[in-house]
PDB file of C-alpha atoms in Angstrom:
ATOM      1  CA  MET A   4      -8.900 -36.015 -23.765  1.00  0.00           C
ATOM      2  CA  ALA A   5      -6.848 -38.740 -24.416  1.00  0.00           C
ATOM      3  CA  SER A   6      -9.354 -40.970 -25.522  1.00  0.00           C
ATOM      4  CA  ARG A   7      -9.946 -38.293 -28.023  1.00  0.00           C
ATOM      5  CA  GLN A   8      -6.396 -38.150 -29.029  1.00  0.00           C
ATOM      6  CA  MET A   9      -6.126 -41.726 -28.944  1.00  0.00           C
ATOM      7  CA  ILE A  10      -9.440 -41.599 -31.323  1.00  0.00           C
ATOM      8  CA  HIS A  11      -7.438 -39.275 -33.430  1.00  0.00           C
ATOM      9  CA  GLU A  12      -4.316 -41.049 -33.757  1.00  0.00           C
ATOM     10  CA  MET A  13      -6.319 -44.305 -35.460  1.00  0.00           C
ATOM     11  CA  GLU A  14      -8.657 -42.383 -37.730  1.00  0.00           C
ATOM     12  CA  VAL A  15      -4.972 -40.896 -39.221  1.00  0.00           C
ATOM     13  CA  ARG A  16      -3.844 -44.077 -39.604  1.00  0.00           C
ATOM     14  CA  LEU A  17      -6.204 -45.694 -41.508  1.00  0.00           C
ATOM     15  CA  ASN A  18      -6.725 -42.474 -43.129  1.00  0.00           C
ATOM     16  CA  THR A  19      -3.019 -42.889 -44.139  1.00  0.00           C
ATOM     17  CA  PHE A  20      -3.374 -46.099 -44.680  1.00  0.00           C
ATOM     18  CA  LEU A  21      -5.939 -46.414 -47.014  1.00  0.00           C
ATOM     19  CA  ARG A  22      -4.609 -43.118 -48.971  1.00  0.00           C
ATOM     20  CA  THR A  23      -1.012 -45.350 -49.139  1.00  0.00           C
ATOM     21  CA  LEU A  24      -2.859 -48.171 -50.978  1.00  0.00           C
ATOM     22  CA  ILE A  25      -5.075 -46.902 -53.148  1.00  0.00           C
ATOM     23  CA  SER A  26      -2.246 -44.202 -54.483  1.00  0.00           C
ATOM     24  CA  HIS A  27      -0.468 -46.931 -54.943  1.00  0.00           C
ATOM     25  CA  PRO A  28       1.309 -47.431 -58.934  1.00  0.00           C
ATOM     26  CA  THR A  29      -0.340 -51.697 -59.639  1.00  0.00           C
ATOM     27  CA  PHE A  30      -1.786 -52.190 -56.432  1.00  0.00           C
ATOM     28  CA  GLY A  31      -4.205 -48.924 -56.905  1.00  0.00           C
ATOM     29  CA  GLN A  32      -5.670 -50.471 -59.855  1.00  0.00           C
ATOM     30  CA  HIS A  33      -5.979 -54.386 -57.926  1.00  0.00           C
ATOM     31  CA  GLU A  34      -9.451 -55.295 -58.261  1.00  0.00           C
ATOM     32  CA  LEU A  35      -9.338 -57.153 -55.026  1.00  0.00           C
ATOM     33  CA  LEU A  36      -8.268 -53.371 -53.332  1.00  0.00           C
ATOM     34  CA  TRP A  37     -11.283 -52.028 -54.610  1.00  0.00           C
ATOM     35  CA  GLU A  38     -13.500 -55.396 -53.859  1.00  0.00           C
ATOM     36  CA  PHE A  39     -11.658 -54.846 -50.078  1.00  0.00           C
ATOM     37  CA  ILE A  40     -13.372 -50.805 -49.664  1.00  0.00           C
ATOM     38  CA  LEU A  41     -16.436 -51.867 -51.274  1.00  0.00           C
ATOM     39  CA  ILE A  42     -17.652 -55.267 -50.355  1.00  0.00           C
ATOM     40  CA  GLN A  43     -19.147 -54.942 -46.890  1.00  0.00           C
ATOM     41  CA  ASP A  44     -19.316 -59.146 -46.847  1.00  0.00           C
ATOM     42  CA  MET A  45     -15.198 -59.253 -48.244  1.00  0.00           C
ATOM     43  CA  SER A  46     -13.784 -62.223 -46.197  1.00  0.00           C
ATOM     44  CA  GLN A  47     -10.058 -62.996 -45.866  1.00  0.00           C
ATOM     45  CA  HIS A  48     -10.329 -66.940 -46.868  1.00  0.00           C
ATOM     46  CA  GLN A  49     -11.693 -65.227 -50.306  1.00  0.00           C
ATOM     47  CA  CYS A  50      -9.220 -63.162 -50.710  1.00  0.00           C
ATOM     48  CA  ILE A  51      -6.684 -65.692 -49.788  1.00  0.00           C
ATOM     49  CA  GLU A  52      -7.924 -67.867 -52.474  1.00  0.00           C
ATOM     50  CA  ARG A  53      -8.237 -65.631 -55.561  1.00  0.00           C
ATOM     51  CA  SER A  54      -4.775 -64.831 -54.511  1.00  0.00           C
ATOM     52  CA  ARG A  55      -3.587 -68.203 -54.307  1.00  0.00           C
ATOM     53  CA  ARG A  56      -5.666 -68.869 -57.920  1.00  0.00           C
ATOM     54  CA  LYS A  57      -3.858 -65.617 -60.130  1.00  0.00           C
ATOM     55  CA  LEU A  58      -0.576 -66.992 -58.221  1.00  0.00           C
ATOM     56  CA  GLU A  59      -1.192 -70.548 -60.113  1.00  0.00           C
ATOM     57  CA  SER A  60      -1.891 -69.003 -63.126  1.00  0.00           C
ATOM     58  CA  ARG A  61       0.591 -66.736 -63.200  1.00  0.00           C
ATOM     59  CA  LYS A  62       3.393 -69.436 -62.688  1.00  0.00           C
ATOM     60  CA  GLU A  63       1.736 -71.591 -65.677  1.00  0.00           C
ATOM     61  CA  PHE A  64       2.284 -67.781 -67.792  1.00  0.00           C
ATOM     62  CA  GLN A  65       6.526 -67.313 -66.622  1.00  0.00           C
ATOM     63  CA  TYR A  66       7.033 -70.758 -67.417  1.00  0.00           C
ATOM     64  CA  GLU A  67       5.878 -71.066 -70.468  1.00  0.00           C
ATOM     65  CA  ASP A  68       8.735 -68.218 -71.399  1.00  0.00           C
ATOM     66  CA  PHE A  69      11.929 -69.548 -70.253  1.00  0.00           C
ATOM     67  CA  THR A  70      14.833 -67.903 -69.412  1.00  0.00           C
ATOM     68  CA  LEU A  71      18.083 -69.747 -68.692  1.00  0.00           C
ATOM     69  CA  TYR A  72      21.144 -67.019 -66.219  1.00  0.00           C
ATOM     70  CA  GLY A  73      24.379 -67.120 -66.674  1.00  0.00           C
ATOM     71  CA  PRO A  74      26.689 -65.750 -64.179  1.00  0.00           C
ATOM     72  CA  ALA A  75      26.900 -62.784 -66.188  1.00  0.00           C
ATOM     73  CA  ASP A  76      23.371 -61.773 -66.110  1.00  0.00           C
ATOM     74  CA  LEU A  77      23.403 -62.824 -62.113  1.00  0.00           C
ATOM     75  CA  GLU A  78      25.923 -60.382 -61.625  1.00  0.00           C
ATOM     76  CA  SER A  79      24.109 -57.517 -63.504  1.00  0.00           C
ATOM     77  CA  ILE A  80      20.820 -58.453 -61.731  1.00  0.00           C
ATOM     78  CA  GLU A  81      22.912 -58.801 -58.716  1.00  0.00           C
ATOM     79  CA  VAL A  82      23.797 -55.249 -59.198  1.00  0.00           C
ATOM     80  CA  PHE A  83      20.696 -53.906 -59.950  1.00  0.00           C
ATOM     81  CA  PHE A  84      19.494 -55.354 -56.673  1.00  0.00           C
ATOM     82  CA  ASP A  85      21.588 -53.894 -54.547  1.00  0.00           C
ATOM     83  CA  HIS A  86      22.151 -50.494 -55.768  1.00  0.00           C
ATOM     84  CA  ALA A  87      18.004 -50.586 -55.502  1.00  0.00           C
ATOM     85  CA  ARG A  88      17.943 -51.867 -52.022  1.00  0.00           C
ATOM     86  CA  GLN A  89      20.832 -49.024 -51.038  1.00  0.00           C
ATOM     87  CA  GLU A  90      18.689 -46.089 -52.108  1.00  0.00           C
ATOM     88  CA  THR A  91      15.558 -47.388 -50.788  1.00  0.00           C
ATOM     89  CA  GLN A  92      17.644 -48.410 -47.529  1.00  0.00           C
ATOM     90  CA  LYS A  93      18.831 -43.873 -47.843  1.00  0.00           C
ATOM     91  CA  ILE A  94      14.883 -43.402 -48.261  1.00  0.00           C
ATOM     92  CA  SER A  95      13.453 -45.074 -44.928  1.00  0.00           C
ATOM     93  CA  SER A  96      16.068 -44.132 -42.975  1.00  0.00           C
ATOM     94  CA  SER A  97      16.050 -40.735 -43.573  1.00  0.00           C
ATOM     95  CA  LEU A  98      12.262 -40.860 -42.858  1.00  0.00           C
ATOM     96  CA  GLU A  99      12.614 -42.353 -39.588  1.00  0.00           C
ATOM     97  CA  ARG A 100      15.365 -39.960 -38.201  1.00  0.00           C
ATOM     98  CA  LEU A 101      12.355 -37.306 -39.519  1.00  0.00           C
ATOM     99  CA  ALA A 102      10.576 -38.866 -37.460  1.00  0.00           C
ATOM    100  CA  ARG A 103      12.177 -39.048 -34.773  1.00  0.00           C
ATOM    101  CA  ILE A 104      13.549 -35.390 -35.109  1.00  0.00           C
ATOM    102  CA  ILE A 105       9.585 -34.690 -35.522  1.00  0.00           C
ATOM    103  CA  GLY A 106       8.407 -36.512 -32.557  1.00  0.00           C
ATOM    104  CA  GLN A 107      11.199 -34.661 -30.130  1.00  0.00           C
ATOM    105  CA  LEU A 108       9.504 -31.305 -31.493  1.00  0.00           C
ATOM    106  CA  ARG A 109       6.152 -32.096 -30.407  1.00  0.00           C
ATOM    107  CA  ASN A 110       7.775 -33.259 -27.551  1.00  0.00           C
ATOM    108  CA  LYS A 111       8.993 -30.310 -26.709  1.00  0.00           C
ATOM    109  CA  TYR A 112       5.816 -28.813 -27.527  1.00  0.00           C
ATOM    110  CA  LEU A 113       4.361 -30.870 -24.590  1.00  0.00           C
ATOM    111  CA  ASN A 114       6.728 -29.659 -22.283  1.00  0.00           C
ATOM    112  CA  LEU A 115       6.287 -26.064 -22.819  1.00  0.00           C
ATOM    113  CA  ALA A 116       2.109 -26.689 -22.495  1.00  0.00           C
ATOM    114  CA  GLU A 117       3.229 -28.327 -18.744  1.00  0.00           C
ATOM    115  CA  ALA A 118       4.858 -25.886 -18.349  1.00  0.00           C
ATOM    116  CA  VAL A 119       2.600 -23.505 -18.566  1.00  0.00           C
ATOM    117  CA  LYS A 120       1.049 -24.952 -16.036  1.00  0.00           C
ATOM    118  CA  ILE A 121       2.976 -25.395 -13.854  1.00  0.00           C
ATOM    119  CA  PHE A 122       3.328 -21.355 -13.979  1.00  0.00           C
ATOM    120  CA  ASP A 123       0.023 -20.322 -14.452  1.00  0.00           C
ATOM    121  CA  GLU A 124      -0.582 -22.134 -10.234  1.00  0.00           C
ATOM    122  CA  ARG A 125       3.035 -20.655  -9.728  1.00  0.00           C
ATOM    123  CA  PHE A 126       1.310 -16.897 -11.295  1.00  0.00           C
ATOM    124  CA  SER A 127      -2.074 -17.486  -9.476  1.00  0.00           C
ATOM    125  CA  GLN A 128      -0.493 -16.846  -5.947  1.00  0.00           C
ATOM    126  CA  VAL A 129       1.541 -13.982  -6.021  1.00  0.00           C
ATOM    127  CA  GLN A 130      -0.282 -11.190  -3.922  1.00  0.00           C
ATOM    128  CA  PHE A 131       0.388  -7.998  -4.815  1.00  0.00           C
ATOM    129  CA  LEU A 132      -1.642  -8.433  -9.128  1.00  0.00           C
ATOM    130  CA  ARG A 133      -5.021  -6.831  -8.524  1.00  0.00           C
ATOM    131  CA  PRO A 134      -7.499  -9.944  -9.091  1.00  0.00           C
ATOM    132  CA  ILE A 135      -8.439  -8.600 -12.353  1.00  0.00           C
ATOM    133  CA  TYR A 136      -5.236  -8.088 -13.631  1.00  0.00           C
ATOM    134  CA  ASP A 137      -4.208 -11.425 -12.586  1.00  0.00           C
ATOM    135  CA  GLN A 138      -7.338 -12.944 -14.160  1.00  0.00           C
ATOM    136  CA  VAL A 139      -6.273 -11.160 -18.016  1.00  0.00           C
ATOM    137  CA  LEU A 140      -3.629 -12.253 -17.769  1.00  0.00           C
ATOM    138  CA  LYS A 141      -3.995 -16.108 -17.118  1.00  0.00           C
ATOM    139  CA  ARG A 142      -6.732 -15.931 -19.357  1.00  0.00           C
ATOM    140  CA  ASP A 143      -5.250 -14.906 -22.458  1.00  0.00           C
ATOM    141  CA  TYR A 144      -1.783 -16.577 -21.744  1.00  0.00           C
ATOM    142  CA  VAL A 145      -2.621 -19.800 -21.112  1.00  0.00           C
ATOM    143  CA  LEU A 146      -5.339 -19.856 -24.108  1.00  0.00           C
ATOM    144  CA  SER A 147      -1.837 -18.186 -26.330  1.00  0.00           C
ATOM    145  CA  GLN A 148      -0.423 -21.313 -24.794  1.00  0.00           C
ATOM    146  CA  SER A 149      -3.232 -23.866 -25.179  1.00  0.00           C
ATOM    147  CA  ILE A 150      -3.098 -23.973 -28.920  1.00  0.00           C
ATOM    148  CA  GLN A 151      -1.427 -28.006 -29.219  1.00  0.00           C
ATOM    149  CA  PRO A 152       0.353 -28.659 -32.196  1.00  0.00           C
ATOM    150  CA  LEU A 153      -2.016 -31.152 -34.013  1.00  0.00           C
ATOM    151  CA  GLY A 154       0.756 -30.470 -37.058  1.00  0.00           C
ATOM    152  CA  PHE A 155       3.341 -32.020 -35.112  1.00  0.00           C
ATOM    153  CA  SER A 156       1.482 -35.450 -34.580  1.00  0.00           C
ATOM    154  CA  VAL A 157      -0.157 -35.873 -37.994  1.00  0.00           C
ATOM    155  CA  PHE A 158       2.755 -34.802 -39.696  1.00  0.00           C
ATOM    156  CA  SER A 159       4.452 -38.063 -37.181  1.00  0.00           C
ATOM    157  CA  LEU A 160       2.158 -40.810 -38.408  1.00  0.00           C
ATOM    158  CA  GLU A 161       2.271 -40.219 -42.159  1.00  0.00           C
ATOM    159  CA  ILE A 162       5.975 -40.507 -41.881  1.00  0.00           C
ATOM    160  CA  LEU A 163       6.037 -43.417 -40.261  1.00  0.00           C
ATOM    161  CA  ALA A 164       3.935 -44.305 -42.865  1.00  0.00           C
ATOM    162  CA  ALA A 165       6.227 -43.607 -45.403  1.00  0.00           C
ATOM    163  CA  ALA A 166       8.829 -44.943 -43.811  1.00  0.00           C
ATOM    164  CA  SER A 167       7.485 -48.538 -43.317  1.00  0.00           C
ATOM    165  CA  THR A 168       6.195 -48.405 -46.941  1.00  0.00           C
ATOM    166  CA  SER A 169      10.104 -47.775 -47.732  1.00  0.00           C
ATOM    167  CA  ASP A 170      10.399 -50.689 -45.403  1.00  0.00           C
ATOM    168  CA  SER A 171       8.108 -53.336 -47.437  1.00  0.00           C
ATOM    169  CA  VAL A 172       9.821 -52.100 -50.440  1.00  0.00           C
ATOM    170  CA  LEU A 173      13.223 -53.269 -49.320  1.00  0.00           C
ATOM    171  CA  SER A 174      11.290 -56.759 -47.944  1.00  0.00           C
ATOM    172  CA  ALA A 175      10.320 -57.391 -51.381  1.00  0.00           C
ATOM    173  CA  LEU A 176      13.815 -56.436 -52.472  1.00  0.00           C
ATOM    174  CA  ASP A 177      15.539 -59.031 -50.511  1.00  0.00           C
ATOM    175  CA  ARG A 178      13.412 -61.989 -51.947  1.00  0.00           C
ATOM    176  CA  PRO A 179      15.109 -61.741 -55.218  1.00  0.00           C
ATOM    177  CA  VAL A 180      18.855 -60.962 -53.588  1.00  0.00           C
ATOM    178  CA  ALA A 181      17.966 -64.492 -51.886  1.00  0.00           C
ATOM    179  CA  MET A 182      16.998 -66.520 -55.246  1.00  0.00           C
ATOM    180  CA  ILE A 183      19.669 -65.454 -56.355  1.00  0.00           C
ATOM    181  CA  GLN A 184      22.248 -66.352 -53.774  1.00  0.00           C
ATOM    182  CA  GLN A 185      20.031 -70.037 -53.984  1.00  0.00           C
ATOM    183  CA  LEU A 186      20.721 -69.877 -57.922  1.00  0.00           C
ATOM    184  CA  LYS A 187      24.029 -69.806 -57.588  1.00  0.00           C
ATOM    185  CA  GLN A 188      24.887 -72.439 -55.329  1.00  0.00           C
ATOM    186  CA  GLN A 189      22.025 -74.996 -57.481  1.00  0.00           C
ATOM    187  CA  ASP A 190      24.826 -73.716 -60.549  1.00  0.00           C
ATOM    188  CA  SER A 191      27.581 -74.831 -58.625  1.00  0.00           C
ATOM    189  CA  ILE A 192      25.906 -78.016 -57.232  1.00  0.00           C
ATOM    190  CA  LEU A 193      24.607 -78.850 -61.107  1.00  0.00           C
ATOM    191  CA  ILE A 194      28.546 -78.106 -62.118  1.00  0.00           C
ATOM    192  CA  ASN A 195      29.676 -80.662 -59.352  1.00  0.00           C
ATOM    193  CA  SER A 196      26.995 -83.053 -60.300  1.00  0.00           C
ATOM    194  CA  ARG A 197      27.921 -83.021 -64.419  1.00  0.00           C
ATOM    195  CA  ALA A 198      31.604 -83.691 -63.341  1.00  0.00           C
ATOM    196  CA  LEU A 199      30.909 -86.933 -60.945  1.00  0.00           C
ATOM    197  CA  LEU A 200      28.488 -88.390 -63.369  1.00  0.00           C
ATOM    198  CA  ALA A 201      31.360 -87.800 -66.271  1.00  0.00           C
ATOM    199  CA  LYS A 202      33.729 -89.438 -63.947  1.00  0.00           C
ATOM    200  CA  LEU A 203      31.496 -92.431 -63.292  1.00  0.00           C
ATOM    201  CA  THR A 204      30.718 -93.215 -66.551  1.00  0.00           C
ATOM    202  CA  ALA A 205      34.084 -92.791 -67.732  1.00  0.00           C
ATOM    203  CA  LYS A 206      34.940 -95.902 -68.827  1.00  0.00           C
ATOM    204  CA  SER A 207      38.066 -98.083 -66.601  1.00  0.00           C
ATOM    205  CA  GLY A 208      40.110-100.748 -68.150  1.00  0.00           C
ATOM    206  CA  TRP A 209      39.784-102.458 -65.058  1.00  0.00           C
ATOM    207  CA  PRO A 210      37.376-105.045 -64.264  1.00  0.00           C
ATOM    208  CA  LEU A 211      35.067-103.660 -61.574  1.00  0.00           C
ATOM    209  CA  GLY A 212      32.930-107.216 -60.849  1.00  0.00           C
ATOM    210  CA  MET A 213      30.930-106.570 -57.841  1.00  0.00           C
ATOM    211  CA  PHE A 214      31.734-102.711 -57.928  1.00  0.00           C
ATOM    212  CA  GLU A 215      29.664-102.631 -60.470  1.00  0.00           C
ATOM    213  CA  GLU A 216      25.912-102.725 -59.139  1.00  0.00           C
ATOM    214  CA  LYS A 217      27.307 -99.867 -56.544  1.00  0.00           C
ATOM    215  CA  ARG A 218      28.546 -97.594 -59.219  1.00  0.00           C
ATOM    216  CA  GLU A 219      24.659 -98.456 -61.375  1.00  0.00           C
ATOM    217  CA  ARG A 220      23.549 -96.987 -58.566  1.00  0.00           C
ATOM    218  CA  ASP A 221      25.808 -94.096 -58.175  1.00  0.00           C
ATOM    219  CA  ILE A 222      25.186 -92.794 -62.182  1.00  0.00           C
ATOM    220  CA  ASN A 223      21.055 -93.110 -61.208  1.00  0.00           C
ATOM    221  CA  ALA A 224      21.805 -90.942 -58.226  1.00  0.00           C
ATOM    222  CA  VAL A 225      23.845 -88.184 -59.578  1.00  0.00           C
ATOM    223  CA  ARG A 226      21.121 -88.370 -62.455  1.00  0.00           C
ATOM    224  CA  ASP A 227      18.669 -88.024 -60.545  1.00  0.00           C
ATOM    225  CA  ARG A 228      19.913 -85.109 -58.521  1.00  0.00           C
ATOM    226  CA  ILE A 229      20.808 -83.362 -61.990  1.00  0.00           C
ATOM    227  CA  TYR A 230      17.403 -83.680 -62.834  1.00  0.00           C
ATOM    228  CA  HIS A 231      15.846 -81.875 -59.637  1.00  0.00           C
ATOM    229  CA  THR A 232      18.587 -79.465 -59.790  1.00  0.00           C
ATOM    230  CA  GLN A 233      18.157 -78.851 -63.363  1.00  0.00           C
ATOM    231  CA  ASN A 234      14.274 -78.238 -62.337  1.00  0.00           C
ATOM    232  CA  GLU A 235      15.308 -76.137 -59.788  1.00  0.00           C
ATOM    233  CA  VAL A 236      17.772 -73.696 -61.523  1.00  0.00           C
ATOM    234  CA  GLU A 237      14.787 -73.238 -64.342  1.00  0.00           C
ATOM    235  CA  ARG A 238      12.151 -72.278 -61.304  1.00  0.00           C
ATOM    236  CA  LEU A 239      14.462 -70.011 -59.333  1.00  0.00           C
ATOM    237  CA  SER A 240      15.576 -68.796 -62.885  1.00  0.00           C
ATOM    238  CA  ASN A 241      12.021 -67.627 -63.829  1.00  0.00           C
ATOM    239  CA  ASP A 242      11.643 -65.989 -60.703  1.00  0.00           C
ATOM    240  CA  VAL A 243      14.728 -64.114 -60.574  1.00  0.00           C
ATOM    241  CA  LYS A 244      13.286 -62.847 -63.734  1.00  0.00           C
ATOM    242  CA  TYR A 245       9.576 -62.326 -62.980  1.00  0.00           C
ATOM    243  CA  ALA A 246      10.957 -60.102 -60.364  1.00  0.00           C
ATOM    244  CA  HIS A 247      13.448 -58.405 -62.303  1.00  0.00           C
ATOM    245  CA  ILE A 248      11.138 -56.951 -64.634  1.00  0.00           C
ATOM    246  CA  SER A 249       8.284 -56.755 -61.793  1.00  0.00           C
ATOM    247  CA  LEU A 250      10.664 -54.823 -59.574  1.00  0.00           C
ATOM    248  CA  ALA A 251      12.153 -52.723 -62.112  1.00  0.00           C
ATOM    249  CA  SER A 252       8.558 -51.564 -62.998  1.00  0.00           C
ATOM    250  CA  GLU A 253       7.372 -50.972 -59.366  1.00  0.00           C
ATOM    251  CA  LEU A 254      10.474 -49.269 -58.219  1.00  0.00           C
ATOM    252  CA  GLY A 255       9.959 -46.473 -60.522  1.00  0.00           C
ATOM    253  CA  GLY A 256       5.883 -46.203 -59.403  1.00  0.00           C
ATOM    254  CA  PHE A 257       7.296 -46.087 -56.251  1.00  0.00           C
ATOM    255  CA  HIS A 258       9.832 -43.369 -55.762  1.00  0.00           C
ATOM    256  CA  THR A 259       7.539 -41.215 -57.901  1.00  0.00           C
ATOM    257  CA  SER A 260       4.857 -41.926 -55.554  1.00  0.00           C
ATOM    258  CA  GLN A 261       6.691 -41.539 -52.549  1.00  0.00           C
ATOM    259  CA  GLY A 262       8.032 -38.071 -53.519  1.00  0.00           C
ATOM    260  CA  ALA A 263       4.825 -36.794 -54.212  1.00  0.00           C
ATOM    261  CA  GLU A 264       3.600 -37.900 -51.205  1.00  0.00           C
ATOM    262  CA  LEU A 265       6.290 -36.091 -49.008  1.00  0.00           C
ATOM    263  CA  HIS A 266       5.528 -33.152 -51.231  1.00  0.00           C
ATOM    264  CA  ARG A 267       2.040 -32.867 -50.342  1.00  0.00           C
ATOM    265  CA  LEU A 268       3.251 -33.848 -46.294  1.00  0.00           C
ATOM    266  CA  ILE A 269       5.681 -31.330 -46.352  1.00  0.00           C
ATOM    267  CA  GLN A 270       3.695 -28.733 -46.908  1.00  0.00           C
ATOM    268  CA  THR A 271      -0.033 -29.549 -45.714  1.00  0.00           C
ATOM    269  CA  PHE A 272       2.332 -29.699 -42.447  1.00  0.00           C
ATOM    270  CA  THR A 273       3.980 -26.796 -43.011  1.00  0.00           C
ATOM    271  CA  GLN A 274       0.419 -24.986 -43.955  1.00  0.00           C
ATOM    272  CA  ARG A 275      -0.925 -26.314 -40.308  1.00  0.00           C
ATOM    273  CA  MET A 276       2.080 -24.872 -38.503  1.00  0.00           C
ATOM    274  CA  ILE A 277       1.415 -21.632 -40.417  1.00  0.00           C
ATOM    275  CA  GLU A 278      -2.291 -21.340 -39.141  1.00  0.00           C
ATOM    276  CA  HIS A 279      -1.180 -22.934 -35.636  1.00  0.00           C
ATOM    277  CA  GLU A 280       1.835 -20.201 -35.023  1.00  0.00           C
ATOM    278  CA  LYS A 281      -0.682 -17.261 -36.723  1.00  0.00           C
ATOM    279  CA  GLU A 282      -3.305 -18.490 -33.973  1.00  0.00           C
ATOM    280  CA  ARG A 283      -0.940 -17.993 -31.940  1.00  0.00           C
ATOM    281  CA  LEU A 284       0.342 -14.742 -32.194  1.00  0.00           C
ATOM    282  CA  ASN A 285      -3.340 -13.217 -32.373  1.00  0.00           C
ATOM    283  CA  TYR A 286      -3.597 -14.514 -29.242  1.00  0.00           C
ATOM    284  CA  LEU A 287      -0.210 -13.097 -28.292  1.00  0.00           C
ATOM    285  CA  GLU A 288      -1.256  -9.830 -29.866  1.00  0.00           C
ATOM    286  CA  ARG A 289      -4.373  -9.572 -27.092  1.00  0.00           C
ATOM    287  CA  LEU A 290      -2.419 -11.022 -24.229  1.00  0.00           C
ATOM    288  CA  ALA A 291       0.534  -7.616 -25.299  1.00  0.00           C
ATOM    289  CA  ALA A 292      -2.915  -5.348 -26.076  1.00  0.00           C
ATOM    290  CA  THR A 293      -4.327  -6.442 -22.460  1.00  0.00           C
ATOM    291  CA  THR A 294      -0.849  -5.445 -20.705  1.00  0.00           C
ATOM    292  CA  ARG A 295      -0.390  -2.314 -21.898  1.00  0.00           C
ATOM    293  CA  ARG A 296      -3.936  -1.226 -20.859  1.00  0.00           C
ATOM    294  CA  PHE A 297      -3.708  -2.192 -17.497  1.00  0.00           C
ATOM    295  CA  THR A 298      -0.125  -1.070 -16.999  1.00  0.00           C
ATOM    296  CA  ALA A 299      -1.496   2.267 -18.059  1.00  0.00           C
ATOM    297  CA  SER A 300      -4.862   2.609 -16.462  1.00  0.00           C
ATOM    298  CA  HIS A 301      -3.259   1.408 -13.220  1.00  0.00           C
ATOM    299  CA  HIS A 302       0.202   3.241 -13.553  1.00  0.00           C
ATOM    300  CA  PRO A 303      -0.459   6.954 -14.750  1.00  0.00           C
TER     301      PRO A 303
END
């Protein structure tokens, strides 16, 4: 039974994983995804190499349209990412809390099944019951409680998968926020370096003499620092711009698909539980009818 349950959970996890990939608003159309699904001899090295080439070509196209963000631009973008993180964090926390509650309900049902097993062991030891009466009650009552609600297990796994998707979005949102902080630091370094260069190149009425050579070295070092810092600022500005555009478009699709997926999960879970409770009710009605029949026949 344990091995069958493990296989069932693996099947649910695999189905949820593939459905999450295929239903993704943008990644679901990616050629590498369908090659991964359809091509049997697709190797990990091929996927990594093709992804690397696509990334390099995207960077070349991305850096052609250069945009330098100022403090006001960075502030508005940072507000956008902070708001997106807060909303996504709320979704992730709610899903994790829901998964815990579903797990607790599932444990309650398992405890009920264990209690029924103990009841069956004690019930069979009652001496004054007729054997046939004992057999009927034992059969119908145990059957009424032996229907395990698989809906809880499946629903819990699927909710955890949805929470994992939200966590992945949070991880994606953390990167541009970190890049914005790096960009602010590089801007500060650039401002200080330019101020230092202006100070070093300012004309002085005092003869420098032997310190002139050191002054030239310092000027060259500051100019090199400004050059590298400026390149880093340009790179980070483009990365922030691309992340802002791509994640803004991704978030809309994510919330739409996440809402549709949760609606489907809740609807499917509700249908499973209704079917499960109807089946239990059917067994309990049979048990009540059998009990009344035997009571009437043995106690006129």
